[in-house]
Coordinates of C-alpha atoms in Angstrom, one line a residue:
M1 CA -8.4 8.6 -9.3
T2 CA -9.0 11.9 -11.0
D3 CA -5.4 12.6 -11.8
C4 CA -5.2 9.3 -13.7
Q5 CA -8.3 10.1 -15.7
E6 CA -8.4 13.8 -16.5
G7 CA -5.3 13.6 -18.7
E8 CA -7.1 11.4 -21.3
G9 CA -8.1 12.9 -24.6
A10 CA -5.5 15.7 -25.1
K11 CA -2.7 13.9 -26.9
T12 CA -1.3 16.3 -29.6
P13 CA 1.5 18.7 -28.6
M14 CA -0.7 21.8 -29.0
E15 CA -3.7 20.2 -27.1
L16 CA -1.4 19.3 -24.2
Y17 CA 0.2 22.7 -24.3
E18 CA -3.2 24.4 -24.0
R19 CA -4.3 22.1 -21.2
L20 CA -1.0 22.9 -19.3
S21 CA -1.6 26.6 -19.7
V22 CA -5.2 26.2 -18.3
Q23 CA -4.1 24.0 -15.5
G24 CA -1.2 26.3 -14.6
D25 CA -3.7 29.2 -14.3
K26 CA -5.9 27.1 -12.2
V27 CA -3.1 26.3 -9.7
R28 CA -2.2 29.9 -9.4
S29 CA -5.8 31.0 -8.9
L30 CA -6.3 28.4 -6.2
K31 CA -3.1 29.5 -4.4
T32 CA -4.2 33.2 -4.7
A33 CA -7.6 32.4 -3.3
K34 CA -5.9 30.4 -0.4
A35 CA -8.0 27.3 -1.3
E36 CA -7.9 24.1 0.8
K37 CA -4.5 22.4 0.7
A38 CA -6.0 19.1 -0.6
E39 CA -7.6 20.9 -3.5
I40 CA -4.4 22.7 -4.4
D41 CA -2.4 19.4 -4.1
S42 CA -4.9 17.7 -6.4
A43 CA -4.5 20.4 -9.0
I44 CA -0.7 20.3 -8.8
Q45 CA -0.7 16.5 -9.3
L46 CA -2.7 16.9 -12.5
L47 CA -0.3 19.7 -13.6
L48 CA 2.7 17.4 -13.0
K49 CA 1.1 14.6 -14.9
L50 CA 0.3 16.9 -17.9
K51 CA 4.0 18.0 -17.9
T52 CA 5.1 14.4 -18.0
D53 CA 2.7 13.7 -20.9
Y54 CA 4.0 16.7 -22.8
K55 CA 7.6 15.6 -22.5
Q56 CA 6.7 12.1 -23.5
V57 CA 4.9 13.4 -26.6
T58 CA 7.3 16.2 -27.6
G59 CA 10.6 15.1 -26.1
Q60 CA 10.9 18.6 -24.6
D61 CA 10.1 20.2 -21.2
Y62 CA 7.0 22.4 -21.1
K63 CA 7.8 26.1 -21.0
A64 CA 5.0 28.7 -20.5
G65 CA 4.8 31.1 -23.4
C66 CA 6.6 28.7 -25.8
P67 CA 4.1 26.7 -27.7
P68 CA 5.2 23.7 -29.8
S69 CA 5.8 24.2 -33.5
E70 CA 3.1 23.0 -35.8
N71 CA 5.5 20.7 -37.7
M72 CA 6.9 19.1 -34.6
N73 CA 7.6 15.4 -35.2
V74 CA 5.7 13.3 -32.7
S75 CA 6.6 9.7 -32.0
D76 CA 3.6 7.4 -32.3
N77 CA 5.0 3.9 -32.3
G78 CA 2.8 2.6 -29.5
P79 CA 4.0 2.0 -25.9
A80 CA 7.7 2.0 -25.2
A81 CA 9.1 -1.5 -24.8
D82 CA 10.0 -0.8 -21.2
G83 CA 6.7 0.8 -20.4
T84 CA 8.3 4.2 -19.7
G85 CA 6.0 5.9 -22.2
D86 CA 2.8 5.2 -20.2
E87 CA 1.6 6.6 -16.9
D88 CA 1.0 4.1 -14.1
S89 CA -2.5 4.0 -12.7
V90 CA -2.5 3.8 -8.9
D91 CA -5.4 4.4 -6.6
P92 CA -6.9 2.6 -3.6
W93 CA -8.9 0.3 -5.9
N94 CA -6.9 -0.3 -9.0
V95 CA -3.2 -0.7 -9.8
S96 CA -1.9 -1.1 -13.4
T97 CA 1.2 -0.4 -15.5
T98 CA 2.4 -1.5 -18.9
N99 CA 6.0 -1.9 -17.6
A100 CA 7.0 -5.5 -17.0
K101 CA 9.2 -4.4 -14.1
G102 CA 6.1 -3.0 -12.4
V103 CA 5.1 0.5 -11.2
D104 CA 7.8 3.2 -11.4
Y105 CA 8.0 4.0 -7.7
D106 CA 10.3 6.9 -8.1
K107 CA 7.8 8.7 -10.2
L108 CA 5.0 7.7 -7.8
I109 CA 7.0 9.4 -4.9
V110 CA 7.1 12.6 -6.9
R111 CA 3.5 12.4 -7.9
F112 CA 2.3 11.7 -4.3
G113 CA 4.8 14.1 -2.7
S114 CA 6.2 11.5 -0.2
T115 CA 9.9 11.0 0.6
K116 CA 12.1 8.1 -0.5
I117 CA 13.4 5.8 2.3
E118 CA 17.2 6.3 1.9
K119 CA 19.9 4.3 3.6
D120 CA 20.3 6.9 6.3
L121 CA 16.8 6.3 7.5
V122 CA 17.2 2.5 7.5
D123 CA 20.4 2.9 9.5
R124 CA 18.6 5.2 11.9
I125 CA 15.8 2.8 12.4
E126 CA 18.4 0.1 13.2
K127 CA 20.2 2.4 15.7
V128 CA 17.0 3.5 17.5
S129 CA 15.4 0.1 17.6
G130 CA 18.6 -1.8 18.3
Q131 CA 17.5 -4.4 15.8
K132 CA 18.7 -5.4 12.3
P133 CA 16.3 -3.7 9.8
H134 CA 13.6 -6.0 8.4
R135 CA 14.3 -7.4 5.0
F136 CA 11.4 -5.3 3.6
L137 CA 13.4 -2.2 4.6
R138 CA 16.8 -3.6 3.5
R139 CA 15.4 -4.4 0.0
G140 CA 13.3 -1.3 -0.6
I141 CA 10.0 -3.1 -0.4
F142 CA 9.0 -0.4 2.1
F143 CA 10.4 2.4 0.0
S144 CA 8.6 5.7 0.9
H145 CA 7.6 7.5 4.0
R146 CA 6.0 10.6 5.5
D147 CA 7.5 12.0 8.8
M148 CA 9.3 8.8 9.9
H149 CA 12.2 10.9 11.2
Q150 CA 9.8 12.9 13.3
V151 CA 8.5 9.6 14.9
L152 CA 12.1 8.5 15.6
D153 CA 12.9 12.0 17.1
A154 CA 10.0 11.6 19.5
Y155 CA 10.8 8.0 20.3
E156 CA 14.4 9.0 21.2
K157 CA 12.9 11.5 23.7
N158 CA 10.9 8.6 25.3
K159 CA 7.7 9.6 23.6
S160 CA 6.0 6.5 22.3
F161 CA 3.7 6.0 19.3
Y162 CA 1.2 3.5 18.1
L163 CA 0.7 1.6 14.9
Y164 CA -2.4 1.5 12.6
T165 CA -3.0 -0.7 9.6
G166 CA -5.9 -2.5 8.1
R167 CA -7.6 -4.9 5.8
G168 CA -10.6 -4.7 3.5
P169 CA -12.2 -8.1 3.9
S170 CA -13.5 -8.9 0.3
S171 CA -13.2 -12.7 0.5
E172 CA -13.0 -15.5 3.0
A173 CA -9.4 -16.5 2.0
M174 CA -6.5 -14.1 2.0
H175 CA -3.5 -14.4 -0.3
V176 CA 0.2 -14.1 0.4
G177 CA 0.3 -10.5 -0.8
H178 CA -2.1 -9.5 2.0
L179 CA 0.5 -10.7 4.5
I180 CA 3.1 -8.0 3.6
P181 CA 1.8 -5.1 5.7
F182 CA 1.1 -7.5 8.6
I183 CA 4.5 -9.2 8.5
F184 CA 6.2 -5.8 8.7
T185 CA 3.8 -4.3 11.2
K186 CA 4.4 -7.2 13.6
W187 CA 8.1 -6.5 13.3
L188 CA 7.6 -2.9 14.1
Q189 CA 5.4 -3.8 17.1
D190 CA 8.0 -6.2 18.4
V191 CA 11.1 -4.0 18.0
F192 CA 9.5 -0.8 19.3
D193 CA 7.1 -2.5 21.9
I194 CA 4.1 -0.4 21.0
P195 CA 0.3 -0.9 20.7
L196 CA -1.4 -1.6 17.4
V197 CA -4.9 -1.1 16.0
I198 CA -6.1 -3.0 13.0
Q199 CA -9.2 -1.7 11.1
M200 CA -11.3 -4.2 9.2
T201 CA -13.2 -2.1 6.7
D202 CA -16.2 -4.4 6.2
D203 CA -18.3 -1.3 5.6
E204 CA -16.1 -0.3 2.7
K205 CA -16.5 -3.7 1.0
Y206 CA -20.2 -3.6 1.4
L207 CA -20.2 -0.2 -0.4
W208 CA -17.9 -1.1 -3.2
K209 CA -18.6 -4.8 -3.8
D210 CA -21.7 -6.9 -4.6
L211 CA -21.8 -8.4 -1.1
T212 CA -24.3 -8.4 1.8
L213 CA -23.5 -6.9 5.1
E214 CA -23.5 -10.4 6.6
E215 CA -21.0 -11.6 4.1
C216 CA -18.7 -8.7 4.7
H217 CA -18.8 -9.2 8.5
R218 CA -18.2 -12.9 8.2
F219 CA -15.1 -12.2 6.0
T220 CA -13.9 -9.9 8.7
L221 CA -13.9 -12.6 11.3
E222 CA -12.3 -15.1 8.9
N223 CA -9.6 -12.7 7.8
A224 CA -9.0 -11.8 11.5
K225 CA -7.9 -15.4 12.1
D226 CA -5.2 -15.1 9.4
I227 CA -4.0 -11.8 10.8
I228 CA -3.8 -13.2 14.3
A229 CA -1.9 -16.1 12.9
C230 CA 0.9 -13.7 12.0
G231 CA 1.8 -13.7 15.7
F232 CA 0.5 -10.4 17.1
D233 CA 0.6 -9.9 20.8
V234 CA -3.0 -9.9 22.1
N235 CA -2.0 -7.7 25.0
K236 CA -0.9 -4.9 22.6
T237 CA -3.3 -5.4 19.6
F238 CA -6.9 -4.3 19.0
I239 CA -8.6 -5.6 15.9
F240 CA -11.9 -3.9 15.1
S241 CA -14.8 -4.2 12.6
D242 CA -16.1 -0.8 11.4
L243 CA -19.6 -2.3 11.4
E244 CA -19.3 -3.1 15.1
Y245 CA -17.0 -0.4 16.5
M246 CA -18.6 2.6 14.9
G247 CA -21.8 2.0 16.8
A248 CA -20.0 1.2 20.1
S249 CA -17.6 4.1 20.3
P250 CA -19.0 7.7 20.5
E251 CA -15.4 9.0 20.5
F252 CA -14.6 7.3 17.2
Y253 CA -17.7 8.5 15.5
R254 CA -17.1 12.1 16.8
N255 CA -13.8 12.1 15.0
V256 CA -15.4 10.8 11.8
V257 CA -17.8 13.7 11.9
K258 CA -15.0 16.2 12.6
I259 CA -13.1 14.9 9.6
Q260 CA -16.3 15.0 7.4
K261 CA -16.9 18.6 8.3
H262 CA -13.4 19.7 7.1
V263 CA -13.4 17.9 3.7
T264 CA -15.6 19.1 0.8
F265 CA -17.2 17.1 -1.9
N266 CA -15.0 18.7 -4.4
Q267 CA -12.0 17.6 -2.5
V268 CA -13.0 13.9 -2.3
K269 CA -13.8 14.0 -6.0
G270 CA -10.4 15.4 -6.7
I271 CA -8.6 13.0 -4.4
F272 CA -10.5 9.7 -5.1
G273 CA -12.1 10.3 -8.4
F274 CA -15.7 10.0 -7.1
T275 CA -18.5 10.9 -9.5
D276 CA -22.0 12.2 -9.1
S277 CA -23.3 8.6 -9.6
D278 CA -21.4 7.2 -6.7
C279 CA -23.4 6.4 -3.6
I280 CA -23.1 8.8 -0.7
G281 CA -21.6 6.0 1.4
K282 CA -18.5 6.0 -0.7
I283 CA -18.1 9.7 -0.4
C284 CA -18.3 9.6 3.4
F285 CA -16.1 6.5 3.8
P286 CA -12.6 8.2 3.6
A287 CA -13.4 9.9 7.0
I288 CA -13.9 6.4 8.5
Q289 CA -10.5 5.2 7.3
A290 CA -8.9 8.4 8.6
A291 CA -10.3 8.3 12.1
P292 CA -8.0 5.6 13.5
S293 CA -5.1 7.9 12.8
F294 CA -6.1 9.9 16.0
S295 CA -5.4 8.3 19.4
N296 CA -8.6 9.6 21.1
S297 CA -10.6 7.4 18.7
F298 CA -9.6 4.6 21.1
P299 CA -10.4 5.9 24.7
Q300 CA -10.1 2.4 26.1
I301 CA -6.5 2.3 25.0
F302 CA -5.3 5.9 25.3
G303 CA -7.6 7.3 27.9
G304 CA -8.8 10.2 25.9
R305 CA -5.3 11.4 24.9
K306 CA -5.2 13.0 21.5
D307 CA -1.5 13.7 21.2
V308 CA -0.1 10.2 20.7
Q309 CA 1.6 9.9 17.3
C310 CA 0.3 7.4 14.8
L311 CA 2.5 5.4 12.3
I312 CA 0.7 3.7 9.4
P313 CA 2.4 0.9 7.4
C314 CA 0.5 0.4 4.2
A315 CA 0.8 -0.1 0.5
I316 CA 1.2 3.2 -1.3
D317 CA -2.2 2.9 -3.1
Q318 CA -3.7 3.8 0.3
D319 CA -1.8 7.1 0.5
P320 CA -4.6 9.2 -0.9
Y321 CA -6.7 8.5 2.3
F322 CA -3.9 9.7 4.5
R323 CA -2.9 12.7 2.4
M324 CA -6.5 13.9 3.1
T325 CA -6.1 12.9 6.8
R326 CA -2.8 14.8 7.2
D327 CA -4.4 17.9 5.7
V328 CA -7.3 17.8 8.1
A329 CA -5.4 16.8 11.3
P330 CA -4.0 20.3 12.3
R331 CA -7.3 21.9 11.6
I332 CA -9.0 19.7 14.2
G333 CA -6.1 19.8 16.7
Y334 CA -4.5 16.5 16.1
P335 CA -0.9 15.4 15.1
K336 CA -0.5 14.3 11.5
P337 CA -0.1 10.5 11.1
A338 CA 3.3 9.3 9.8
L339 CA 3.4 6.7 7.0
L340 CA 5.6 3.9 5.7
H341 CA 4.7 2.9 2.1
S342 CA 5.3 -0.5 0.6
T343 CA 5.5 -1.6 -3.1
F344 CA 2.8 -3.8 -4.5
F345 CA 2.9 -7.6 -4.4
P346 CA 2.8 -8.6 -8.1
A347 CA 0.3 -11.0 -9.6
L348 CA 1.6 -14.3 -10.9
Q349 CA 1.1 -13.2 -14.4
G350 CA 3.5 -10.3 -13.9
A351 CA 4.1 -7.0 -12.1
Q352 CA 1.8 -5.0 -14.4
T353 CA -0.8 -5.4 -11.6
K354 CA -1.1 -6.4 -8.0
M355 CA -2.3 -9.8 -6.8
S356 CA -6.0 -10.0 -6.6
A357 CA -8.2 -12.1 -4.2
S358 CA -10.9 -12.3 -6.9
D359 CA -8.7 -14.0 -9.5
V360 CA -7.7 -17.5 -8.3
N361 CA -5.0 -17.8 -11.0
S362 CA -3.4 -14.5 -10.1
S363 CA -2.9 -15.4 -6.4
I364 CA -1.3 -17.9 -4.0
F365 CA -3.9 -18.2 -1.3
L366 CA -3.1 -18.9 2.4
T367 CA -5.4 -21.9 2.0
D368 CA -3.5 -23.5 -0.9
T369 CA -2.1 -27.0 -0.5
P370 CA 1.6 -27.7 -1.3
K371 CA 0.4 -29.4 -4.5
Q372 CA -1.7 -26.4 -5.5
I373 CA 1.3 -24.1 -4.9
K374 CA 3.5 -26.3 -7.1
N375 CA 1.2 -27.4 -9.9
K376 CA -1.8 -25.1 -10.2
V377 CA -0.1 -21.8 -9.5
I378 CA 3.6 -21.6 -9.9
N379 CA 4.4 -24.0 -12.7
K380 CA 1.5 -23.0 -14.9
H381 CA 0.9 -19.3 -14.2
A382 CA 4.1 -17.5 -12.9
F383 CA 5.5 -15.0 -15.4
S384 CA 9.1 -15.9 -16.3
G385 CA 12.0 -13.7 -17.1
G386 CA 13.8 -16.6 -18.8
K387 CA 14.7 -17.1 -22.4
D388 CA 12.7 -19.3 -24.9
T389 CA 15.2 -22.2 -25.0
V390 CA 17.7 -23.7 -22.6
E391 CA 20.5 -22.8 -25.0
E392 CA 19.5 -19.1 -25.2
H393 CA 19.1 -18.9 -21.4
R394 CA 22.5 -20.5 -20.7
K395 CA 24.0 -18.0 -23.2
Y396 CA 22.2 -14.8 -22.4
G397 CA 20.8 -15.4 -18.9
G398 CA 17.4 -14.5 -17.5
N399 CA 16.0 -11.2 -16.3
P400 CA 15.3 -11.3 -12.6
E401 CA 13.8 -7.8 -12.7
V402 CA 10.7 -9.1 -14.5
D403 CA 10.6 -12.7 -13.3
V404 CA 7.8 -13.2 -10.8
S405 CA 9.5 -16.1 -9.0
F406 CA 12.5 -13.9 -8.2
M407 CA 10.2 -11.0 -7.2
Y408 CA 8.5 -13.3 -4.7
L409 CA 11.8 -14.5 -3.3
T410 CA 12.7 -10.8 -2.6
F411 CA 9.7 -10.7 -0.3
F412 CA 10.0 -14.1 1.5
L413 CA 13.7 -15.3 1.4
E414 CA 15.4 -13.9 4.5
D415 CA 19.0 -14.5 3.6
D416 CA 20.4 -11.5 1.6
E417 CA 23.5 -13.4 0.4
Q418 CA 21.5 -16.3 -0.8
L419 CA 19.1 -14.0 -2.7
E420 CA 22.0 -12.1 -4.3
K421 CA 23.6 -15.4 -5.4
I422 CA 20.3 -16.5 -7.0
R423 CA 20.0 -13.2 -8.8
Q424 CA 23.6 -13.5 -10.2
D425 CA 23.2 -17.1 -11.2
Y426 CA 19.8 -16.5 -12.9
S427 CA 21.2 -13.4 -14.7
S428 CA 24.2 -15.4 -15.9
G429 CA 22.2 -18.4 -17.1
A430 CA 23.7 -20.7 -14.4
I431 CA 20.1 -21.2 -13.0
L432 CA 17.2 -22.1 -15.3
T433 CA 13.7 -20.8 -14.9
G434 CA 12.5 -24.2 -13.7
E435 CA 15.2 -24.3 -11.1
L436 CA 14.3 -20.8 -9.9
K437 CA 10.6 -21.8 -9.6
K438 CA 11.7 -24.8 -7.6
I439 CA 13.5 -22.6 -5.1
L440 CA 10.4 -20.4 -4.7
I441 CA 8.2 -23.5 -4.3
E442 CA 10.5 -24.8 -1.5
T443 CA 10.3 -21.3 0.1
L444 CA 6.5 -20.9 -0.1
Q445 CA 5.3 -24.4 0.8
P446 CA 6.7 -24.5 4.4
M447 CA 5.9 -20.9 5.0
I448 CA 2.2 -21.3 4.1
A449 CA 2.0 -24.7 5.8
Q450 CA 3.3 -23.1 9.0
H451 CA 0.8 -20.3 8.7
Q452 CA -2.1 -22.8 8.3
E453 CA -1.0 -24.6 11.4
R454 CA -1.0 -21.4 13.4
R455 CA -4.4 -20.4 12.0
K456 CA -5.8 -23.7 13.2
Q457 CA -5.0 -22.6 16.8
V458 CA -7.0 -19.4 16.4
N459 CA -10.5 -20.2 17.6
E460 CA -13.5 -17.9 18.0
E461 CA -12.7 -17.1 21.6
I462 CA -9.2 -15.9 20.6
V463 CA -10.7 -13.7 17.9
K464 CA -13.1 -12.3 20.5
Q465 CA -10.2 -11.4 22.8
F466 CA -8.5 -9.4 20.0
M467 CA -11.7 -7.7 18.9
T468 CA -13.0 -6.7 22.3
P469 CA -12.4 -3.0 23.2
R470 CA -10.1 -3.0 26.2
P471 CA -7.0 -1.4 27.7
L472 CA -3.7 -2.6 26.1
N473 CA -0.4 -3.3 27.9
F474 CA 2.2 -0.7 27.0
N475 CA 4.0 2.4 28.2
L476 CA 3.6 5.8 26.5

C-alpha cells in the first residue's frame, strides 16, 4: 500500500520534519477543497505514519513550527529488539513485521481508523445472540470492528442482516489459517440464523498470479469443498465464483459499475498502492470485491431489496477494500457494510508474517497426514519461544507470546482454563518446548483428520447446490 511505501527515504529528523510540513499542508488543502473522503483518509494515514517515524527517530512528538535542532542525537542502532522501531507492513497482498510477537494491532487500529472490540461489545454479542461468545472473540483473535453496535441495534429491533466473506483461490489445497474466517462465520450464521454469501475471487487470482483462468476456476471448485466441509447450511449459504456470477447477474454487475464510477484512479492508487504499470484489471477489481456488500447484488436471495445490512468477517488486511466500499455506499444509496476484523494466522517460522499457501514449510495444509503434521511441519519448522537448554528453560521459562505452537493453540484449543494453564506452565518452565509441541500436535491431528473426512462427503453435486443462484431460507 502507498502508506507503507511513501515514507521511505526521508530518515533524518529535518527530512522527516519537512515531509511532515508538506503532508500537513496537503491534508489541509484537501479538506478545504472538500476532496473525496477516501483521498483525505489516505493523506491522513500517511501523515500519521510520518509522525510515528518522526517520534521514533527523534524521541519527540512532531510540533508544527518547531524544527528539530541540527545537533539532535539520533539513535541508529538498528531495529529495536522488540520490533517497536519498525512500521508493520499490512495490505491485502503482503503482511510483514520485525516484531517476533507479530503485528502491533493497536497501532493498526489507529492507522486504519477502526474500533477495538472491547469486553462490552463481546458481552453484548453474548446477550443479543443468547450464546457464549466464540473463542475467537473471547481471546481477541477478532479484535477490531466497524459499526458492529449498529448491527446489533438493528437486530434487537428484529431487523436481520446477512454475512459476506470470501476466499482468493490461489492453490488447490487450503491451509489451517484459511479456516479462521470460515470457522467464525459459521458460528455467526448459526447463532444469528442469517444468510451468508461467500465470494470466490478467481478473477483476482488470475490478475495477480501466474495462473490460467482454467486453473483459477478449478481452484475455486476445490476450495469450495473445504469451505463446505466447515459445516455451512446449504439452505442459508450461497458460494459464487466471480468468473461465473458476474456474467449471470446483471444486478451484480450494475453495482460494480456504480462503484467504479464513484472511485477515481488517484483514490485506488492511494488506497492500494497501484502504479501506472499495473494492468487495468487490478485497478477495476476492488469494485468487484465491494459489490457483495450490497444486498441487491443478490436478487435471488433478497428480492431486489437494497437496505439489508451486511456484516463482513475478514482478516484486517482486507480492510482497505471495505474502507473504499463504506465511502462509496451512501453516495449510491446503500447502507455501509459493517466489519469484524481478525488477526493474522502466523507462519510456522514465526509471527513476522502470515501463513502462505505458496510455501509448503510455512503452512499446515488441510491435506497433511498426521505424520506430516508431526514430523515435516511442527517438529522441524515451528518457531519456539523456549530457551536453548533444558536447564535454562526450567529456570527461566519460555515465552508464549512468540512461541508459534502456543499461538496456534490460542486459535484451536477450545478450553480457556486449559489454555491458561498451558501458558502459565510454559512461562514458568514446568512445560518444555517439546511438550508444548506435543499438545499442539494432539490438537491439530484429529481436527484436520475430521475435516478431511467431512470433505470426502462433499461431491460435485453438493458443490453445485451451494453455487447455484437460488432463494435462501431465512427471515428478514
